[in-house]
Coordinates of C-alpha atoms in Angstrom, one line a residue:
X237 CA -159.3 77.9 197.1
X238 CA -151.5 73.9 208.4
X239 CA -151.4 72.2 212.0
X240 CA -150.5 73.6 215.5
X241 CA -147.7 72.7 216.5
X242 CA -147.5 70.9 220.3
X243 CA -144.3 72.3 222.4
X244 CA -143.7 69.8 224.7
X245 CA -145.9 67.3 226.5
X246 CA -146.0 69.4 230.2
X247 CA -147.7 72.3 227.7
X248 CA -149.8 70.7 225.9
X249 CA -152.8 70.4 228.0
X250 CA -152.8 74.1 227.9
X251 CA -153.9 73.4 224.0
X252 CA -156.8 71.5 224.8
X253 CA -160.3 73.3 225.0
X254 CA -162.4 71.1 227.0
X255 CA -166.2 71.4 227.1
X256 CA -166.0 73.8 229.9
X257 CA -163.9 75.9 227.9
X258 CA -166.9 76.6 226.0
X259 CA -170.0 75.6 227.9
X260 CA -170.9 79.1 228.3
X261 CA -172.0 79.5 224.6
X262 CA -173.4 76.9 222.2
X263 CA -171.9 76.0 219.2
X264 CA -174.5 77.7 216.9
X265 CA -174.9 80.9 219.3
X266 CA -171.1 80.9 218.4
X267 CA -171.1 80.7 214.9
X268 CA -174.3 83.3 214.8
X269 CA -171.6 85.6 216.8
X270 CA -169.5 85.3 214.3
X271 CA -171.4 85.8 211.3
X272 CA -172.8 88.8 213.3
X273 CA -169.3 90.5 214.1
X274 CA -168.7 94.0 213.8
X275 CA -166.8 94.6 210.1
X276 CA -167.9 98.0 209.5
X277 CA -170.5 99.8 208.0
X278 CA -168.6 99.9 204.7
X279 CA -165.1 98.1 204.1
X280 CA -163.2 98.0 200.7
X281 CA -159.7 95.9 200.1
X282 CA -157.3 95.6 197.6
X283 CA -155.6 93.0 197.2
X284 CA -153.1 90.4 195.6
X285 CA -154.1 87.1 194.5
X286 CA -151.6 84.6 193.7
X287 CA -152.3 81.6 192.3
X288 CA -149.8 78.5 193.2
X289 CA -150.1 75.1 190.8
X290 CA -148.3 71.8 191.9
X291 CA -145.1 72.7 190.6
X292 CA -145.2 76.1 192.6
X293 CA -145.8 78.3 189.5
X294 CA -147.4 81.9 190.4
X295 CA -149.5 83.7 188.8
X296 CA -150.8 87.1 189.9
X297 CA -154.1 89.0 190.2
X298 CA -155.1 92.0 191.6
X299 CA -158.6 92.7 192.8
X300 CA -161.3 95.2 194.7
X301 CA -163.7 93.9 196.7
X302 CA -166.5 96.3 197.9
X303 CA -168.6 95.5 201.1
X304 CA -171.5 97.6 202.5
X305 CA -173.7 96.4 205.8
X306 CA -177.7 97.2 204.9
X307 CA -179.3 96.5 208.3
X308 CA -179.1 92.7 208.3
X309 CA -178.0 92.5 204.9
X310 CA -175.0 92.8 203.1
X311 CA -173.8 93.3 199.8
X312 CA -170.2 92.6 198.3
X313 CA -168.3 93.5 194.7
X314 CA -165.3 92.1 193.5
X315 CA -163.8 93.2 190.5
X316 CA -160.6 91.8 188.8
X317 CA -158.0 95.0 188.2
X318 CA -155.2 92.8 186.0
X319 CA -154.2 91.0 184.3
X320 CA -155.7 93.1 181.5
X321 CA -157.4 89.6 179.6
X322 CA -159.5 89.4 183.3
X323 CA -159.7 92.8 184.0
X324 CA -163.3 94.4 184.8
X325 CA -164.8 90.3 185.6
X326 CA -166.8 91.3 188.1
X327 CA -168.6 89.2 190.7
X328 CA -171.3 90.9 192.6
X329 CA -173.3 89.4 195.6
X330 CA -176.2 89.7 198.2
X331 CA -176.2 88.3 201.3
X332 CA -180.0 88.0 202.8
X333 CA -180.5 88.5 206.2
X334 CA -183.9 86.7 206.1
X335 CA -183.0 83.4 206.3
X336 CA -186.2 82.1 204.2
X337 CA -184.7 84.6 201.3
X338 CA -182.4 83.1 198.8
X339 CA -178.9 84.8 198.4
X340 CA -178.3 86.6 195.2
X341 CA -175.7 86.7 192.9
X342 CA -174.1 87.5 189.3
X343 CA -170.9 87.7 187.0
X344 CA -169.8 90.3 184.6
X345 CA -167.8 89.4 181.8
X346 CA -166.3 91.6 180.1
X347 CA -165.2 89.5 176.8
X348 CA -168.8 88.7 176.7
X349 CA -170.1 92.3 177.7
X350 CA -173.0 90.5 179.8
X351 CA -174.1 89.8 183.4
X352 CA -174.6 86.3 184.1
X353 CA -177.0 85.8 186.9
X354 CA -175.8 82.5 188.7
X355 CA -177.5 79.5 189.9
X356 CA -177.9 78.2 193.8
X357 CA -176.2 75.2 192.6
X358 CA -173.6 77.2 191.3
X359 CA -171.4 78.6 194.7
X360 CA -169.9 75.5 194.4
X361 CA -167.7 76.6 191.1
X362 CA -164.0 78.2 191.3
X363 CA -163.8 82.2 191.2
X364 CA -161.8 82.6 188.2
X365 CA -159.4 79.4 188.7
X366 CA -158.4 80.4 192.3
X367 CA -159.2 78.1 195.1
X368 CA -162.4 79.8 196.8
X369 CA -166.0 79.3 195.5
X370 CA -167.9 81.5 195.3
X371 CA -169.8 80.4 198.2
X372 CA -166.6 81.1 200.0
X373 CA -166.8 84.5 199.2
X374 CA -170.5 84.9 200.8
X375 CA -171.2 84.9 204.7
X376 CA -171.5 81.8 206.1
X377 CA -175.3 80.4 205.6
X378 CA -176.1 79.5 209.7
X379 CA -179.4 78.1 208.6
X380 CA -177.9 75.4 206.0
X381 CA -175.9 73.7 208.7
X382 CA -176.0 72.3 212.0
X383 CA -172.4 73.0 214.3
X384 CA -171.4 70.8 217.3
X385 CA -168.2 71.3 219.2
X386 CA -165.3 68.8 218.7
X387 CA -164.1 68.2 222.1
X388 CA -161.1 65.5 221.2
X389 CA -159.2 68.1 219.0
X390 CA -155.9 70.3 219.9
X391 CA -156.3 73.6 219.1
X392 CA -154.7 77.2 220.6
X393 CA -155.4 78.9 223.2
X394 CA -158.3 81.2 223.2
X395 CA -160.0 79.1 219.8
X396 CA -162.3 76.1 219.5
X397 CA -163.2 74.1 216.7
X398 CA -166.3 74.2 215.5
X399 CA -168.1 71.2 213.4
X400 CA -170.5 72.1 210.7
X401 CA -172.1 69.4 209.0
X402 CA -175.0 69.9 206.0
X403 CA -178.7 70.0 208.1
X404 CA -179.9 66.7 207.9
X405 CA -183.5 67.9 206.3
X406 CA -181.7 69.6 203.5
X407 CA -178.6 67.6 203.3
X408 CA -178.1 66.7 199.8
X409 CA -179.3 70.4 198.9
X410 CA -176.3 72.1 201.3
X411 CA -174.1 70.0 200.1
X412 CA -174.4 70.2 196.4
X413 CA -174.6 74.6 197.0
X414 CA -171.5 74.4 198.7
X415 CA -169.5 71.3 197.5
X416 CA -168.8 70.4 201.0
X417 CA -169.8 67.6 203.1
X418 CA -168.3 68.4 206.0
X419 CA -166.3 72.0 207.6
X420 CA -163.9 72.3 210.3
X421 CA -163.9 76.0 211.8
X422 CA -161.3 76.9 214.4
X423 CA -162.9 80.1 216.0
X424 CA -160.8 82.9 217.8
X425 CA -163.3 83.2 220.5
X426 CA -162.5 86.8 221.4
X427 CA -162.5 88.5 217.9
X428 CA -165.4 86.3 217.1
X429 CA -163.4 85.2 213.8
X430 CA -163.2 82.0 211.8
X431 CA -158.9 81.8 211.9
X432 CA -158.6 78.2 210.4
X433 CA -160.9 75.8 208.6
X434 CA -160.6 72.4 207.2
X435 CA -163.0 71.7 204.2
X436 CA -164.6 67.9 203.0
X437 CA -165.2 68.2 199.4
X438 CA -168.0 65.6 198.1
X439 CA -165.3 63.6 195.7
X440 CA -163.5 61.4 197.9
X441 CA -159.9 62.3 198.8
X442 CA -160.4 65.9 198.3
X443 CA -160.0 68.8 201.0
X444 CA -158.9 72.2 201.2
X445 CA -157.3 73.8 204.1
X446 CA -158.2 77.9 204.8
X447 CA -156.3 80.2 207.1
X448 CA -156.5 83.9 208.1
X449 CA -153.4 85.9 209.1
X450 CA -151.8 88.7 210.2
X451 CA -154.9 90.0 211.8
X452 CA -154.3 93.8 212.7
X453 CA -157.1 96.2 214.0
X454 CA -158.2 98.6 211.8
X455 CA -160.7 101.6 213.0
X456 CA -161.5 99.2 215.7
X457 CA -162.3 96.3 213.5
X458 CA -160.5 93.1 213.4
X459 CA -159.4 92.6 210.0
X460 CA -157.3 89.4 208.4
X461 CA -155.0 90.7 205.7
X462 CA -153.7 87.3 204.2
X463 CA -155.6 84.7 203.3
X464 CA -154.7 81.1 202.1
X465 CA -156.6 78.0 200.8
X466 CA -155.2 75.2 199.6
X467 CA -156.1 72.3 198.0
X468 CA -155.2 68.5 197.9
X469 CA -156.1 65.2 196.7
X470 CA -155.0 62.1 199.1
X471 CA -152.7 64.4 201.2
X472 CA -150.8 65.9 197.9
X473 CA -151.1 69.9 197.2
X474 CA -152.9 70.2 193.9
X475 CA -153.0 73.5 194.0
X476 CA -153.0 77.0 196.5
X477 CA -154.3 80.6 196.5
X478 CA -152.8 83.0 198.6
X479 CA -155.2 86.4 199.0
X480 CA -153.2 89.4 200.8
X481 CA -154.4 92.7 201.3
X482 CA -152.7 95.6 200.4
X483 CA -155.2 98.4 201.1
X484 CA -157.5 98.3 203.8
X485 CA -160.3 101.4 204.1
X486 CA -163.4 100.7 206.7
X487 CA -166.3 102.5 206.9
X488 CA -165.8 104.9 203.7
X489 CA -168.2 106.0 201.6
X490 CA -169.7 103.6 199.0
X491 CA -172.7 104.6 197.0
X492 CA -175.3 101.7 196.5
X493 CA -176.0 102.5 193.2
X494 CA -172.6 101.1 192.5
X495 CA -173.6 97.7 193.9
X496 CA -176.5 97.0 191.7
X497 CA -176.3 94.4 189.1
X498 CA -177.8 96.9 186.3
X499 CA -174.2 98.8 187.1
X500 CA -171.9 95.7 186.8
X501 CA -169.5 96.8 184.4
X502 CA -169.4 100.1 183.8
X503 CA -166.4 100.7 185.7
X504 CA -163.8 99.3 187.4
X505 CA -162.4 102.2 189.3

């Protein structure tokens, strides 16, 4: 698809968010913050991917991902670059702002030379063997979850953590979209950004682990340029994807046209 550390015991009530911390704001008002945070009109990323099995093999990828902001809705391209047996998969997605409005989404590939249009059911299946879904790739989905605070947690300075379970009236529905049962979110209350998160898959025993890092601002926009999720089973690493940034352009021009399923590969440029 990775604890704070705790520097002595005089210190470490400085680590602990209580209610008041946060009483100002409601969990979901947060979490709608967040979702609703400033990332630019347009923002396109290259980047790494390096995939790390149990025995700390790497492989390496390298990927463009293509982001525009339509009003409320968005609309995101990510196309594999290398190795040349992947290159030009393309995964292409839209984000709904209207809540009653189903997300959209399809895969190109290439060996195939057809777009796959994919199932709700399916954002719970691996983006080409790495560690994130492809529901992880999409904006987080307010309206499929309700998020409580959890009070009895350390956590940093300036962050809360943020509980989202399935919405009980669709519960069985969330959880088979997403594959999880349950989501941490440790939230960096000022840049309204989701900085950690712990993930409870529906097989017993299994849970990934997400953080963001080295966070710089770019054309005033927060931006995380590593990313890492890891997987275990029972505690053990099974396996980790590490996703690092290497070009970073916000608010450049990106034609629409190119973000139209009818256009999925034709070019990978």
């Amino acid at each position: 698809m990775k604890r704070l550390a705790i520097y002595g015991v005089a210190l470490s009530m400085l680590f602990i968010q209580p209610f008041t911390a946060h009483a100002d704001i409601g969990a979901d008002a947060l979490m709608k913050s967040v979702k609703d945070r400033y990332r630019g009109d347009t923002w396109v990323t290259t980047s790494s991917v390096t995939l790390i099995d149990k025995d700390k093999n790497r492989t390496v990828r390298r990927v463009k991902s293509i982001n525009k902001k339509i009003g409320a809705d968005q609309k995101s391209k990510t196309i594999v670059l290398s190795p040349s047996r992947l290159a030009g998969t393309t995964f292409l997605s839209y984000d709904w702002g209207e809540s009653s409005r189903e997300d959209e989404a399809w895969i190109f590939l290439p060996e195939l030379a057809r777009v796959i249009r994919l199932a709700t059911g399916s954002r719970a299946d691996y983006f080409l063997g790495s560690d994130f879904t492809y529901g992880d790739l999409e904006e987080i989905k307010l309206e499929h979850f309700d998020f409580s605070y959890v009070d009895d947690e350390k956590v940093a300075e300036g962050q809360v953590l943020v509980q989202a379970d399935p919405a009980k009236e669709i519960r069985d529905k969330v959880i088979d979209r997403t594959g999880y049962q349950r989501v941490w979110h440790w939230v960096d209350r000022e840049k309204k950004m989701v900085v950690k998160s712990k993930y409870w898959l529906k097989d017993p025993g299994w849970v990934k682990f997400y953080t963001l890092s080295e966070i710089q601002n770019i054309d005033s926009v927060w931006v995380g340029r590593r990313e890492q999720m890891v997987l275990t089973q029972q505690g053990a690493v099974v396996h980790a994807t590490t996703l690092t940034a290497d070009e970073v352009m916000i608010n450049g021009t990106v034609d629409e046209a190119q973000l139209s399923p009818q256009n999925l590969g034709r070019s990978v440029k």
